[in-house]
Coordinates of C-alpha atoms and ligand atoms in Angstrom, one line a residue:
X3 CA 0.1 -0.2 0.1
X4 CA 1.5 3.8 -0.7
X5 CA 0.8 6.4 1.0
X6 CA 1.9 10.3 -1.4
X7 CA 2.6 12.1 1.3
X8 CA 2.3 15.9 0.2
X9 CA 4.3 19.7 1.9
X10 CA 3.4 22.8 0.6
X11 CA 5.4 25.8 0.7
X12 CA 5.0 29.1 -1.0
X13 CA 7.5 28.4 -3.4
X14 CA 8.7 24.7 -2.6
X15 CA 7.3 21.1 -2.4
X16 CA 8.1 18.8 -1.2
X17 CA 6.9 14.9 -1.8
X18 CA 7.7 11.4 -1.3
X19 CA 5.5 8.2 -2.1
X20 CA 6.1 6.0 0.9
X21 CA 5.5 2.1 0.5
X22 CA 3.3 1.7 4.3
X23 CA 4.3 -2.4 4.4
X24 CA 7.9 -1.5 3.8
X25 CA 7.7 2.1 6.0
X26 CA 10.3 3.5 3.4
X27 CA 9.6 6.2 1.4
X28 CA 10.4 4.3 -2.6
X29 CA 10.3 8.6 -4.0
X30 CA 10.8 11.5 -3.2
X31 CA 11.5 14.3 -4.2
X32 CA 11.5 18.4 -4.5
X33 CA 10.7 21.0 -6.4
X34 CA 11.7 24.9 -5.8
X35 CA 11.1 28.0 -6.4
X36 CA 7.4 27.9 -7.7
X37 CA 6.6 30.7 -10.1
X38 CA 10.0 32.1 -9.4
X39 CA 13.2 32.3 -12.3
X40 CA 14.8 29.1 -12.5
X41 CA 11.5 27.1 -11.1
X42 CA 13.9 23.1 -10.1
X43 CA 12.5 19.8 -9.8
X44 CA 14.9 17.1 -8.4
X45 CA 13.2 13.4 -8.4
X46 CA 14.7 10.2 -6.6
X47 CA 13.4 7.2 -6.1
X48 CA 14.9 4.5 -4.3
X49 CA 16.7 1.9 -7.4
X50 CA 18.5 5.6 -9.0
X51 CA 20.0 8.8 -7.7
X52 CA 18.2 11.7 -8.5
X53 CA 17.5 13.8 -11.3
X54 CA 16.9 17.4 -11.9
X55 CA 14.3 18.7 -14.2
X56 CA 14.8 22.4 -15.0
X57 CA 11.3 23.5 -16.6
X58 CA 8.7 26.8 -16.4
X59 CA 6.5 26.2 -13.4
X60 CA 3.6 28.8 -13.1
X61 CA 1.6 26.9 -10.0
X62 CA 1.1 24.1 -7.6
X63 CA -1.2 22.6 -9.8
X64 CA 1.9 22.3 -12.0
X65 CA 4.0 21.7 -10.1
X66 CA 1.9 18.6 -8.6
X67 CA 1.8 17.5 -12.3
X68 CA 5.1 17.4 -13.0
X69 CA 5.9 15.0 -9.8
X70 CA 2.6 12.5 -10.9
X71 CA 4.4 11.9 -14.1
X72 CA 8.3 11.4 -12.9
X73 CA 6.7 8.7 -10.1
X74 CA 4.1 7.1 -13.4
X75 CA 7.3 7.2 -16.0
X76 CA 8.8 4.3 -16.5
X77 CA 12.3 5.1 -16.2
X78 CA 12.2 5.2 -12.8
X79 CA 9.7 3.5 -11.6
X80 CA 8.5 4.6 -9.1
X81 CA 4.6 3.8 -9.5
X82 CA 3.4 1.8 -12.6
X83 CA 0.1 4.2 -12.5
X84 CA -1.5 5.9 -10.4
X85 CA -4.1 4.3 -9.2
X86 CA -1.4 2.6 -7.0
X87 CA -2.0 5.3 -4.3
X88 CA -3.9 4.4 -1.7
X89 CA -4.6 8.1 -0.2
X90 CA -2.6 11.4 -0.3
X91 CA -1.1 12.9 3.0
X92 CA -0.9 16.9 3.1
X93 CA 1.1 18.6 5.4
X94 CA -1.2 21.7 7.2
X95 CA 0.9 23.7 9.1
X96 CA -2.4 25.7 11.1
X97 CA -4.9 24.3 12.3
X98 CA -6.4 26.8 14.6
X99 CA -8.0 25.7 17.6
X100 CA -10.7 23.8 14.5
X101 CA -8.8 20.5 14.4
X102 CA -7.2 18.8 17.1
X103 CA -6.4 15.8 15.1
X104 CA -5.7 14.7 11.7
X105 CA -8.5 14.9 8.8
X106 CA -10.4 13.0 6.1
X107 CA -10.6 16.7 3.7
X108 CA -14.0 17.2 2.2
X109 CA -16.1 20.3 1.5
X110 CA -16.3 21.4 4.9
X111 CA -12.9 20.9 6.3
X112 CA -12.1 23.3 3.3
X113 CA -13.7 25.5 4.9
X114 CA -11.7 25.4 7.3
X115 CA -8.5 25.8 6.1
X116 CA -9.8 28.2 4.5
X117 CA -10.8 30.3 8.2
X118 CA -7.0 29.4 9.3
X119 CA -5.2 31.5 6.8
X120 CA -5.7 34.2 8.4
X121 CA -3.5 32.6 11.7
X122 CA -0.5 31.2 9.1
X123 CA -0.9 33.8 5.6
X124 CA 2.0 32.8 4.5
X125 CA 2.0 28.8 5.1
X126 CA -1.8 27.1 4.0
X127 CA -2.7 29.2 0.9
X128 CA 0.2 27.2 -0.9
X129 CA -0.7 24.1 1.8
X130 CA -4.1 25.0 0.2
X131 CA -3.4 25.2 -3.1
X132 CA -1.4 21.4 -3.0
X133 CA -4.9 19.9 -1.8
X134 CA -7.0 21.3 -4.5
X135 CA -4.3 20.6 -7.3
X136 CA -4.5 17.2 -5.9
X137 CA -8.2 17.0 -5.9
X138 CA -8.5 18.5 -9.7
X139 CA -5.9 15.7 -11.1
X140 CA -7.0 13.0 -8.8
X141 CA -10.5 13.3 -7.4
X142 CA -10.8 9.6 -6.5
X143 CA -8.3 9.4 -3.7
X144 CA -8.6 10.2 -0.2
X145 CA -6.9 12.7 1.1
X146 CA -5.9 13.2 4.6
X147 CA -5.0 17.1 6.1
X148 CA -2.4 16.8 8.9
X149 CA -1.4 19.9 11.5
X150 CA 1.5 20.9 12.6
X151 CA -0.6 22.4 15.5
X152 CA -2.3 19.9 15.8
X153 CA -0.8 18.0 18.4
X154 CA -0.6 20.7 21.0
X155 CA -4.8 21.0 21.3
X156 CA -3.8 19.5 24.5
X157 CA -1.8 22.3 26.3
X158 CA -4.9 23.2 28.5
X159 CA -6.1 27.2 29.3
X160 CA -2.6 28.1 31.8
X161 CA 0.0 27.5 28.6
X162 CA -1.8 28.9 25.9
X163 CA -3.7 31.9 27.4
X164 CA -1.3 35.2 26.8
X165 CA -1.4 38.1 29.9
X166 CA -3.5 40.6 27.1
X167 CA -7.4 41.1 28.1
X168 CA -8.9 37.7 27.0
X169 CA -11.2 39.2 24.5
X170 CA -8.3 39.1 21.9
X171 CA -8.0 35.7 21.9
X172 CA -12.1 35.3 21.5
X173 CA -12.0 38.3 18.8
X174 CA -8.5 37.3 16.8
X175 CA -8.4 33.8 18.8
X176 CA -4.4 35.5 19.7
X177 CA -3.3 31.5 21.9
X178 CA -0.4 30.0 22.1
X179 CA -1.3 27.4 19.3
X180 CA 2.5 25.3 19.2
X181 CA 4.3 23.9 15.7
X182 CA 6.5 21.4 14.3
X183 CA 3.7 18.6 16.6
X184 CA 4.0 16.0 13.8
X185 CA 7.3 15.6 14.5
X186 CA 7.4 15.7 18.8
X187 CA 4.2 13.7 17.9
X188 CA 6.6 10.9 16.3
X189 CA 9.3 11.2 18.1
X190 CA 7.5 10.7 21.6
X191 CA 6.1 7.3 19.8
X192 CA 9.4 6.0 18.7
X193 CA 10.4 6.5 22.3
X194 CA 8.2 4.4 24.0
X195 CA 9.0 1.9 21.3
X196 CA 12.7 2.5 22.8
X197 CA 11.9 2.8 26.2
X198 CA 9.8 -0.6 25.8
X199 CA 7.4 1.2 28.2
X200 CA 3.7 2.0 27.3
X201 CA 3.7 6.4 25.8
X202 CA 0.5 7.0 28.7
X203 CA 3.4 6.4 31.7
X204 CA 5.8 8.8 30.0
X205 CA 6.8 12.4 30.8
X206 CA 9.1 13.4 28.0
X207 CA 11.4 16.8 26.8
X208 CA 11.7 16.3 23.0
X209 CA 13.8 19.0 21.5
X210 CA 13.7 19.8 18.0
X211 CA 16.6 21.1 17.3
X212 CA 16.9 22.5 13.5
X213 CA 16.7 25.9 11.7
X214 CA 13.1 26.1 13.4
X215 CA 13.8 25.4 16.8
X216 CA 10.4 23.7 19.7
X217 CA 10.8 21.9 22.5
X218 CA 7.5 20.1 23.9
X219 CA 7.3 18.9 27.4
X220 CA 4.9 15.2 26.5
X221 CA 2.9 13.8 29.0
X222 CA 1.0 10.1 29.4
X223 CA 1.7 11.0 24.9
X224 CA -0.2 15.0 24.9
X225 CA 1.8 18.0 24.4
X226 CA 1.4 19.9 28.2
X227 CA 3.4 22.8 26.9
X228 CA 5.9 23.9 24.2
X229 CA 7.8 26.8 23.4
X230 CA 6.7 27.6 19.8
X231 CA 3.0 30.1 20.1
X232 CA 1.1 32.7 17.9
X233 CA 3.7 32.0 15.8
X234 CA 6.7 29.4 15.6
X235 CA 8.5 32.7 15.7
X236 CA 8.6 32.7 20.3
X237 CA 10.6 30.3 22.1
X238 CA 14.5 29.5 21.6
X239 CA 16.5 32.0 19.3
X240 CA 16.8 29.3 15.7
X241 CA 18.8 30.2 13.0
X242 CA 17.1 33.7 11.8
X243 CA 14.2 33.9 14.3
X244 CA 14.6 35.4 16.8
X245 CA 12.2 33.8 19.4
X246 CA 10.6 35.2 22.6
X247 CA 12.0 38.9 23.0
X248 CA 10.5 41.1 25.7
X249 CA 7.3 43.0 24.0
X250 CA 8.8 46.4 24.3
X251 CA 12.0 45.8 22.2
X252 CA 9.7 44.6 19.6
X253 CA 8.2 48.9 19.0
X254 CA 11.0 50.1 20.2
X255 CA 13.3 48.8 17.3
X256 CA 10.6 49.8 14.9
X257 CA 10.8 53.4 16.5
X258 CA 14.3 53.6 15.9
X259 CA 14.9 51.4 12.7
X260 CA 11.4 53.4 11.1
X261 CA 10.6 49.6 10.2
X262 CA 6.8 49.3 8.9
X263 CA 4.8 46.0 10.5
X264 CA 6.0 43.9 7.2
X265 CA 9.6 45.1 7.6
X266 CA 9.7 44.3 11.4
X267 CA 8.2 40.7 10.4
X268 CA 10.7 40.1 8.1
X269 CA 13.5 41.4 10.6
X270 CA 11.8 38.8 13.7
X271 CA 12.4 36.2 11.3
X272 CA 15.2 36.2 8.4
X273 CA 17.4 38.6 10.0
X274 CA 17.6 37.4 13.8
X275 CA 18.7 34.2 15.6
X276 CA 22.1 32.7 15.3
X277 CA 22.3 34.8 12.1
X278 CA 21.7 38.5 13.8
X279 CA 23.9 36.9 16.2
X280 CA 26.8 35.5 15.5
X281 CA 27.1 37.2 11.8
X282 CA 28.4 34.4 10.4
X283 CA 25.3 31.9 9.2
X284 CA 21.4 30.6 10.2
X285 CA 24.0 27.0 9.8
X286 CA 24.5 25.5 13.1
X287 CA 28.2 23.9 11.0
X288 CA 29.3 27.3 10.0
X289 CA 28.6 28.7 13.7
X290 CA 30.9 25.4 15.0
X291 CA 33.4 26.3 12.5
X292 CA 34.4 30.1 13.7
X293 CA 33.1 29.2 17.0
X294 CA 36.6 25.9 16.4
X295 CA 38.5 29.1 15.0
X296 CA 38.2 31.9 17.6
X297 CA 35.2 33.8 16.6
X298 CA 33.9 35.0 19.7
X299 CA 30.3 35.8 19.0
X300 CA 30.1 32.5 17.0
X301 CA 30.4 31.6 21.0
X302 CA 27.9 33.5 21.5
X303 CA 25.5 32.2 19.6
X304 CA 26.5 28.9 20.5
X305 CA 26.1 29.6 24.4
X306 CA 22.5 31.3 24.0
X307 CA 21.2 28.6 21.9
X308 CA 22.4 25.9 24.6
X309 CA 20.8 28.4 27.5
X310 CA 17.6 28.5 26.1
X311 CA 17.0 24.7 25.6
X312 CA 18.3 24.5 29.2
X313 CA 16.0 26.9 31.0
X314 CA 13.0 25.3 28.7
X315 CA 14.1 21.2 29.6
X316 CA 15.0 22.8 33.6
X317 CA 11.0 24.5 33.0
X318 CA 9.2 21.3 31.4
X319 CA 10.9 19.0 33.8
X320 CA 9.8 20.6 37.6
X321 CA 5.4 21.0 34.8
X322 CA 5.9 17.7 34.9
X323 CA 7.4 17.7 38.8
X324 CA 10.4 15.0 36.3
X325 CA 11.4 13.7 32.9
X326 CA 11.8 9.9 32.1
X327 CA 14.1 10.3 28.0
X328 CA 15.2 13.3 27.0
X329 CA 14.9 13.5 23.3
X330 CA 16.4 15.1 20.4
X331 CA 15.3 15.5 17.2
X332 CA 15.7 17.6 13.7
X333 CA 19.1 18.4 12.1
X334 CA 21.0 20.2 16.0
X335 CA 19.5 18.0 17.6
X336 CA 20.7 14.5 15.3
X337 CA 24.1 15.4 14.2
X338 CA 25.3 17.8 16.7
X339 CA 26.9 16.4 19.7
X340 CA 28.6 18.5 20.2
X341 CA 25.5 20.8 21.3
X342 CA 24.0 17.8 23.0
X343 CA 27.0 17.7 25.3
X344 CA 26.5 21.3 26.4
X345 CA 22.5 21.8 26.6
X346 CA 23.4 17.6 28.8
X347 CA 26.1 19.2 31.0
X348 CA 25.5 19.6 35.2
X349 CA 22.2 18.3 34.2
X350 CA 23.0 15.5 37.0
X351 CA 20.3 16.9 38.6
X352 CA 17.2 15.5 37.1
X353 CA 18.7 12.2 36.7
X354 CA 20.3 13.2 32.9
X355 CA 24.3 11.7 32.5
X356 CA 25.4 11.7 28.9
X357 CA 27.8 8.4 27.9
X358 CA 30.3 10.6 25.6
X359 CA 31.4 7.8 23.9
X360 CA 27.9 6.9 22.8
X361 CA 26.6 10.4 22.5
X362 CA 28.9 10.9 19.3
X363 CA 26.2 9.7 17.0
X364 CA 24.6 11.6 14.2
X365 CA 22.0 10.3 12.6
X366 CA 21.2 7.8 14.6
X367 CA 18.6 6.2 16.1
X368 CA 20.2 5.7 19.8
X369 CA 20.3 6.7 24.0
X370 CA 23.4 8.3 24.3
X371 CA 22.8 8.0 27.9
X372 CA 25.0 6.9 30.6
X373 CA 24.2 3.3 31.2
X374 CA 23.1 4.3 34.4
X375 CA 21.7 7.4 34.1
X376 CA 18.2 7.8 35.3
X377 CA 16.8 9.5 32.8
X378 CA 18.0 8.3 29.3
X379 CA 19.1 10.6 26.2
X380 CA 17.5 9.1 22.8
X381 CA 18.4 10.8 19.7
X382 CA 15.9 9.5 17.8
X383 CA 16.2 11.1 13.9
X384 CA 12.2 12.6 13.2
X385 CA 10.3 11.7 10.1
X386 CA 7.7 13.8 10.1
X387 CA 6.7 12.3 5.7
X388 CA 6.3 9.0 7.6
X389 CA 3.8 10.4 10.5
X390 CA 1.5 11.6 8.1
X391 CA 1.5 8.5 6.0
X392 CA 0.5 6.6 8.8
X393 CA -1.8 8.8 10.0
X394 CA -3.5 9.2 6.5
X395 CA -3.4 5.6 6.5
X396 CA -4.9 5.6 9.9
X397 CA -8.0 7.8 8.4
X398 CA -8.7 6.2 5.7
X399 CA -8.3 2.2 6.1
Ligands
AMP27 P1 16.9 20.8 9.6 O1 15.5 22.9 10.0 O2 16.1 19.9 11.0 O3 16.7 19.9 8.7 O4 17.9 22.0 10.1 C1 18.5 22.4 9.7 C2 20.3 22.3 10.8 O5 20.4 21.7 10.8 C3 20.8 23.2 9.9 O6 20.4 24.4 9.7 C4 22.0 23.0 10.2 O7 22.5 25.1 11.6 C5 21.6 22.3 11.2 N1 23.2 21.5 11.3 C6 22.5 19.7 10.7 N2 23.8 18.9 10.4 C7 25.0 19.4 11.2 C8 25.6 19.2 11.9 N3 26.5 18.0 11.2 N4 26.5 19.4 13.5 C9 26.1 21.0 13.2 N5 24.3 21.1 13.0 C10 23.8 20.5 11.9

């Protein structure tokens, strides 16, 4: 049984066809620069190396058309026929309060998705465009929406309501939503398997540390708090995003730099974070290298990041009354032993003792804590596509 997973961004489209018997992708790829000059499709299959196809791609419909053509192209043999696709799972960024779970897409879901556009004006429209394109091209195939926000809908009001007049929550839906939910859900489920314990009895802290980063406190398989907020700008300092700030800084900078709302949004999302502090790069590999070569601002960026992560781990352990396992995932979490080491340093009071030898691992699913560590430290490569495919299969079977 094969599931097509689509992740439509504003100018990009990531896709995978996953064989649900093996849970492995049989084909995956990426369309970039949709509706821009220099559109390109990079298509890969299990049996062949990557092919790069440069052609004009005006919109998401054309992008999906091109992808489907490659999937059934005889030279790649990913699929004999599009009928082999059992269902389609779409990553949708924002489900607001309307969706606490993945759903089969029908007319009422489409209406609700459109109502969520206000909350994610850059992300939800391309997600919807991808769904509409699939409805046109593969009308008989069931489609499922899997939301980044849904996993965090279990948070309680004291976690998600901000210190603003309550009417702003009612009028404008301003509250903490949280993101990376599909990733936090996937790694928490994997943690239960690795620990050989029921998810229902575990207190987990999941650190999704990548270009965008968030941490979640997960008790009994339910998210009880997370570091991202109304938008994915909140919480940890990230590659180019500021993370949490004293809110007065926003108006202060707007005044000093004469930024309008769009300029300020752009500034906070793309010019801050590790890039802004280091002045070098948003990529932690570049920053680590510069720090090793003695660049103080690069070291400062790493120190801030580590300090931010530690703060959340402490807060979430306090909130849950302890922690049964700490999880590291995403680009930095999976691949940066030195960052994991810095974060876990002096965490013995929580039962966290890293095994420095085991911690040398990159991108593998493994417990990197000392054998007697009360709190296992798990490196778990995230797999949002598989999580989307599993939800899709469960709902459509
Ligand atoms: P993601 O957003 O999950 O794809 O993560 C991307 C980030 O992971 C990049 O910005 C890199 O900074 C980071 N990353 C990937 N590999 C490594 C590595 N070997 N060491 C340190 N950071 C890494």
